[in-house]
Amino acid sequence: MAEHRPPPSVLLAGGGTAGHVNPLLAVADELLRRHPNARLTVLGTAEGLESRLVPEHGLPLAVVPRVPLPRRPTLDWFRLPVRLRDAVRAAGAAIDESGAQVVVGFGGYVATPAYLAARRRRLPVVIHEQNARAGLANRLGARWARSVAVTFPGTSLRGAQVTGLPLRAPIARLIEQRSVDREGTRAAAATELGLDAALPTLLVSGGSLGAVSVNTAVAGAAADLLASGIQVLHLTGAGKADAVRTALVDVPGAERYHVREYLTEMQLALAVADVVIGRSGAGTVCEQAALGIPAVYVPLPIGNGEQRLNAAAVVAAGGGLLVEDTDLDPAWVRTHLPVLLVGDAAAETRERMGRAAASVGVRDAAARVARLVEAELP
């Protein structure tokens, strides 16, 4: 008589930002594709992005208290033991109730209690680190994790293996669509965005919050950009559009400079973009590289320097340019962007940069991480 095996059960822990939630959902999708009967539970907070995105994705969300790990001594140090104890207890309850056989962590506030609760139960832990410079939670969890997956070469975690970044479903679909009909995909996206598919297109995006320095530099060079005959799609970030629109007053060709605060369907912008200028968050770099889009990366000038590291491999391969935030001004934009967008030489340069970016881009990272999880299932 054939042995009846219960469906696999996996707890995925990650939240707070899109950088943690998007890879988590991509791996969840891949696990369900491989194991349609799998029981997946997501561990998150009530405040983070996951509180909306996970239920929208059709997955159950188990909530744990948010436990920030202070980087320097503050009053939060004295509150940490009690907060962490409560969070570990909640994470343990989620593991027990779901019957999880493996815990998969993506970093962030939620991951630490998940790792500690899993360790107490002697459950295998699989970690994915999004950024080139690992966060505190994953540095802790990697000490006893069975597998540690990283997005970028050179990430310093014990036992790290490079898998790349699991791509969001809309980006994975765009890659497939472009492989079948690149020009048709571009034309359809241009129509939806109100753009001209025949014009060279510069996409400006500073991330979900926008980037004032990027906005100011590109808008300040609008007259020269438009005089070259290109069109611009500028995603300014919430509350930052008016300053860009003001810079366009009386500029000839301003009807080809399209300003939006944000775009939910970012895959449409990437489908039509010939060159992108913006920040170098891990998700941004990995998506653009996987799509083979030439880019100008402007690392965030604050934080731990991870954005510079995120872009390093693509820039080294010749798939992008890196410019410091302090060096980016309208004069830099006038000098460096039109030559990437206008003329036969520009097209050849973009083709070369696109191939270079794609050479370091990873398209099957979700499958790679899913295989690590499968290896730990009983």
PDB file of N, CA, C and O in Angstrom, residues 265-300:
ATOM      1  N   GLU A 265       1.699  49.781 -11.989  1.00  0.00           N
ATOM      2  CA  GLU A 265       2.107  48.767 -12.976  1.00  0.00           C
ATOM      3  C   GLU A 265       3.488  49.118 -13.527  1.00  0.00           C
ATOM      4  O   GLU A 265       3.641  49.463 -14.704  1.00  0.00           O
ATOM      5  N   MET A 266       4.498  48.984 -12.682  1.00  0.00           N
ATOM      6  CA  MET A 266       5.856  49.382 -13.070  1.00  0.00           C
ATOM      7  C   MET A 266       6.351  48.596 -14.275  1.00  0.00           C
ATOM      8  O   MET A 266       7.193  49.075 -15.046  1.00  0.00           O
ATOM      9  N   GLN A 267       5.809  47.405 -14.474  1.00  0.00           N
ATOM     10  CA  GLN A 267       6.235  46.594 -15.619  1.00  0.00           C
ATOM     11  C   GLN A 267       5.930  47.301 -16.943  1.00  0.00           C
ATOM     12  O   GLN A 267       6.648  47.091 -17.944  1.00  0.00           O
ATOM     13  N   LEU A 268       4.911  48.143 -16.991  1.00  0.00           N
ATOM     14  CA  LEU A 268       4.601  48.878 -18.221  1.00  0.00           C
ATOM     15  C   LEU A 268       5.715  49.877 -18.533  1.00  0.00           C
ATOM     16  O   LEU A 268       6.145  50.025 -19.687  1.00  0.00           O
ATOM     17  N   ALA A 269       6.181  50.576 -17.495  1.00  0.00           N
ATOM     18  CA  ALA A 269       7.271  51.544 -17.695  1.00  0.00           C
ATOM     19  C   ALA A 269       8.541  50.845 -18.158  1.00  0.00           C
ATOM     20  O   ALA A 269       9.246  51.325 -19.050  1.00  0.00           O
ATOM     21  N   LEU A 270       8.830  49.687 -17.576  1.00  0.00           N
ATOM     22  CA  LEU A 270      10.039  48.957 -17.954  1.00  0.00           C
ATOM     23  C   LEU A 270       9.923  48.369 -19.356  1.00  0.00           C
ATOM     24  O   LEU A 270      10.927  48.197 -20.054  1.00  0.00           O
ATOM     25  N   ALA A 271       8.709  48.071 -19.785  1.00  0.00           N
ATOM     26  CA  ALA A 271       8.505  47.521 -21.129  1.00  0.00           C
ATOM     27  C   ALA A 271       8.841  48.538 -22.208  1.00  0.00           C
ATOM     28  O   ALA A 271       9.246  48.172 -23.318  1.00  0.00           O
ATOM     29  N   VAL A 272       8.688  49.826 -21.902  1.00  0.00           N
ATOM     30  CA  VAL A 272       8.879  50.866 -22.916  1.00  0.00           C
ATOM     31  C   VAL A 272      10.199  51.618 -22.747  1.00  0.00           C
ATOM     32  O   VAL A 272      10.623  52.353 -23.634  1.00  0.00           O
ATOM     33  N   ALA A 273      10.879  51.409 -21.608  1.00  0.00           N
ATOM     34  CA  ALA A 273      12.093  52.187 -21.308  1.00  0.00           C
ATOM     35  C   ALA A 273      13.287  51.725 -22.145  1.00  0.00           C
ATOM     36  O   ALA A 273      13.571  50.532 -22.226  1.00  0.00           O
ATOM     37  N   ASP A 274      13.981  52.682 -22.756  1.00  0.00           N
ATOM     38  CA  ASP A 274      15.256  52.391 -23.429  1.00  0.00           C
ATOM     39  C   ASP A 274      16.426  52.574 -22.472  1.00  0.00           C
ATOM     40  O   ASP A 274      17.428  51.865 -22.561  1.00  0.00           O
ATOM     41  N   VAL A 275      16.314  53.546 -21.578  1.00  0.00           N
ATOM     42  CA  VAL A 275      17.319  53.805 -20.547  1.00  0.00           C
ATOM     43  C   VAL A 275      16.568  54.208 -19.287  1.00  0.00           C
ATOM     44  O   VAL A 275      15.542  54.893 -19.362  1.00  0.00           O
ATOM     45  N   VAL A 276      17.078  53.786 -18.131  1.00  0.00           N
ATOM     46  CA  VAL A 276      16.483  54.161 -16.846  1.00  0.00           C
ATOM     47  C   VAL A 276      17.526  54.911 -16.032  1.00  0.00           C
ATOM     48  O   VAL A 276      18.706  54.549 -16.027  1.00  0.00           O
ATOM     49  N   ILE A 277      17.090  55.961 -15.336  1.00  0.00           N
ATOM     50  CA  ILE A 277      17.955  56.615 -14.353  1.00  0.00           C
ATOM     51  C   ILE A 277      17.223  56.635 -13.027  1.00  0.00           C
ATOM     52  O   ILE A 277      16.036  56.979 -12.959  1.00  0.00           O
ATOM     53  N   GLY A 278      17.918  56.229 -11.959  1.00  0.00           N
ATOM     54  CA  GLY A 278      17.288  56.219 -10.647  1.00  0.00           C
ATOM     55  C   GLY A 278      18.188  55.565  -9.612  1.00  0.00           C
ATOM     56  O   GLY A 278      19.378  55.345  -9.840  1.00  0.00           O
ATOM     57  N   ARG A 279      17.601  55.257  -8.470  1.00  0.00           N
ATOM     58  CA  ARG A 279      18.333  54.656  -7.368  1.00  0.00           C
ATOM     59  C   ARG A 279      18.716  53.206  -7.685  1.00  0.00           C
ATOM     60  O   ARG A 279      18.260  52.629  -8.670  1.00  0.00           O
ATOM     61  N   SER A 280      19.530  52.626  -6.798  1.00  0.00           N
ATOM     62  CA  SER A 280      19.993  51.262  -7.031  1.00  0.00           C
ATOM     63  C   SER A 280      19.633  50.338  -5.874  1.00  0.00           C
ATOM     64  O   SER A 280      20.466  49.628  -5.327  1.00  0.00           O
ATOM     65  N   GLY A 281      18.346  50.379  -5.504  1.00  0.00           N
ATOM     66  CA  GLY A 281      17.836  49.368  -4.587  1.00  0.00           C
ATOM     67  C   GLY A 281      17.979  47.988  -5.215  1.00  0.00           C
ATOM     68  O   GLY A 281      18.018  47.845  -6.445  1.00  0.00           O
ATOM     69  N   ALA A 282      18.033  46.958  -4.387  1.00  0.00           N
ATOM     70  CA  ALA A 282      18.281  45.607  -4.900  1.00  0.00           C
ATOM     71  C   ALA A 282      17.233  45.182  -5.918  1.00  0.00           C
ATOM     72  O   ALA A 282      17.560  44.627  -6.976  1.00  0.00           O
ATOM     73  N   GLY A 283      15.954  45.434  -5.608  1.00  0.00           N
ATOM     74  CA  GLY A 283      14.900  45.040  -6.533  1.00  0.00           C
ATOM     75  C   GLY A 283      15.023  45.745  -7.873  1.00  0.00           C
ATOM     76  O   GLY A 283      14.880  45.125  -8.937  1.00  0.00           O
ATOM     77  N   THR A 284      15.300  47.041  -7.828  1.00  0.00           N
ATOM     78  CA  THR A 284      15.451  47.833  -9.045  1.00  0.00           C
ATOM     79  C   THR A 284      16.586  47.286  -9.910  1.00  0.00           C
ATOM     80  O   THR A 284      16.419  47.050 -11.113  1.00  0.00           O
ATOM     81  N   VAL A 285      17.744  47.064  -9.310  1.00  0.00           N
ATOM     82  CA  VAL A 285      18.909  46.585 -10.056  1.00  0.00           C
ATOM     83  C   VAL A 285      18.623  45.216 -10.672  1.00  0.00           C
ATOM     84  O   VAL A 285      18.900  44.974 -11.858  1.00  0.00           O
ATOM     85  N   CYS A 286      18.069  44.319  -9.872  1.00  0.00           N
ATOM     86  CA  CYS A 286      17.860  42.942 -10.346  1.00  0.00           C
ATOM     87  C   CYS A 286      16.808  42.870 -11.444  1.00  0.00           C
ATOM     88  O   CYS A 286      16.968  42.112 -12.409  1.00  0.00           O
ATOM     89  N   GLU A 287      15.735  43.631 -11.315  1.00  0.00           N
ATOM     90  CA  GLU A 287      14.696  43.612 -12.346  1.00  0.00           C
ATOM     91  C   GLU A 287      15.226  44.176 -13.658  1.00  0.00           C
ATOM     92  O   GLU A 287      14.999  43.609 -14.731  1.00  0.00           O
ATOM     93  N   GLN A 288      15.930  45.298 -13.583  1.00  0.00           N
ATOM     94  CA  GLN A 288      16.440  45.921 -14.804  1.00  0.00           C
ATOM     95  C   GLN A 288      17.522  45.062 -15.466  1.00  0.00           C
ATOM     96  O   GLN A 288      17.586  44.978 -16.692  1.00  0.00           O
ATOM     97  N   ALA A 289      18.330  44.399 -14.661  1.00  0.00           N
ATOM     98  CA  ALA A 289      19.344  43.512 -15.232  1.00  0.00           C
ATOM     99  C   ALA A 289      18.696  42.294 -15.879  1.00  0.00           C
ATOM    100  O   ALA A 289      19.074  41.898 -16.990  1.00  0.00           O
ATOM    101  N   ALA A 290      17.722  41.706 -15.216  1.00  0.00           N
ATOM    102  CA  ALA A 290      17.051  40.537 -15.771  1.00  0.00           C
ATOM    103  C   ALA A 290      16.370  40.871 -17.096  1.00  0.00           C
ATOM    104  O   ALA A 290      16.288  40.036 -17.999  1.00  0.00           O
ATOM    105  N   LEU A 291      15.896  42.115 -17.217  1.00  0.00           N
ATOM    106  CA  LEU A 291      15.242  42.569 -18.446  1.00  0.00           C
ATOM    107  C   LEU A 291      16.251  43.071 -19.485  1.00  0.00           C
ATOM    108  O   LEU A 291      15.877  43.325 -20.635  1.00  0.00           O
ATOM    109  N   GLY A 292      17.513  43.241 -19.072  1.00  0.00           N
ATOM    110  CA  GLY A 292      18.526  43.732 -20.000  1.00  0.00           C
ATOM    111  C   GLY A 292      18.341  45.190 -20.376  1.00  0.00           C
ATOM    112  O   GLY A 292      18.545  45.575 -21.529  1.00  0.00           O
ATOM    113  N   ILE A 293      17.974  46.022 -19.389  1.00  0.00           N
ATOM    114  CA  ILE A 293      17.753  47.451 -19.651  1.00  0.00           C
ATOM    115  C   ILE A 293      18.970  48.252 -19.200  1.00  0.00           C
ATOM    116  O   ILE A 293      19.361  48.183 -18.031  1.00  0.00           O
ATOM    117  N   PRO A 294      19.590  49.043 -20.091  1.00  0.00           N
ATOM    118  CA  PRO A 294      20.698  49.903 -19.678  1.00  0.00           C
ATOM    119  C   PRO A 294      20.214  50.917 -18.634  1.00  0.00           C
ATOM    120  O   PRO A 294      19.091  51.437 -18.749  1.00  0.00           O
ATOM    121  N   ALA A 295      21.053  51.190 -17.650  1.00  0.00           N
ATOM    122  CA  ALA A 295      20.601  52.057 -16.564  1.00  0.00           C
ATOM    123  C   ALA A 295      21.725  52.940 -16.050  1.00  0.00           C
ATOM    124  O   ALA A 295      22.908  52.594 -16.132  1.00  0.00           O
ATOM    125  N   VAL A 296      21.314  54.082 -15.514  1.00  0.00           N
ATOM    126  CA  VAL A 296      22.212  54.961 -14.765  1.00  0.00           C
ATOM    127  C   VAL A 296      21.791  54.864 -13.309  1.00  0.00           C
ATOM    128  O   VAL A 296      20.652  55.187 -12.955  1.00  0.00           O
ATOM    129  N   TYR A 297      22.685  54.366 -12.475  1.00  0.00           N
ATOM    130  CA  TYR A 297      22.369  54.150 -11.070  1.00  0.00           C
ATOM    131  C   TYR A 297      22.952  55.269 -10.214  1.00  0.00           C
ATOM    132  O   TYR A 297      24.124  55.622 -10.343  1.00  0.00           O
ATOM    133  N   VAL A 298      22.097  55.809  -9.337  1.00  0.00           N
ATOM    134  CA  VAL A 298      22.485  56.895  -8.432  1.00  0.00           C
ATOM    135  C   VAL A 298      22.258  56.386  -7.009  1.00  0.00           C
ATOM    136  O   VAL A 298      21.156  56.512  -6.465  1.00  0.00           O
ATOM    137  N   PRO A 299      23.268  55.771  -6.383  1.00  0.00           N
ATOM    138  CA  PRO A 299      23.053  55.170  -5.060  1.00  0.00           C
ATOM    139  C   PRO A 299      22.567  56.192  -4.038  1.00  0.00           C
ATOM    140  O   PRO A 299      23.001  57.345  -4.033  1.00  0.00           O
ATOM    141  N   LEU A 300      21.680  55.741  -3.187  1.00  0.00           N
ATOM    142  CA  LEU A 300      21.200  56.563  -2.081  1.00  0.00           C
ATOM    143  C   LEU A 300      22.404  56.981  -1.245  1.00  0.00           C
ATOM    144  O   LEU A 300      23.214  56.138  -0.846  1.00  0.00           O
TER     145      LEU A 300
END
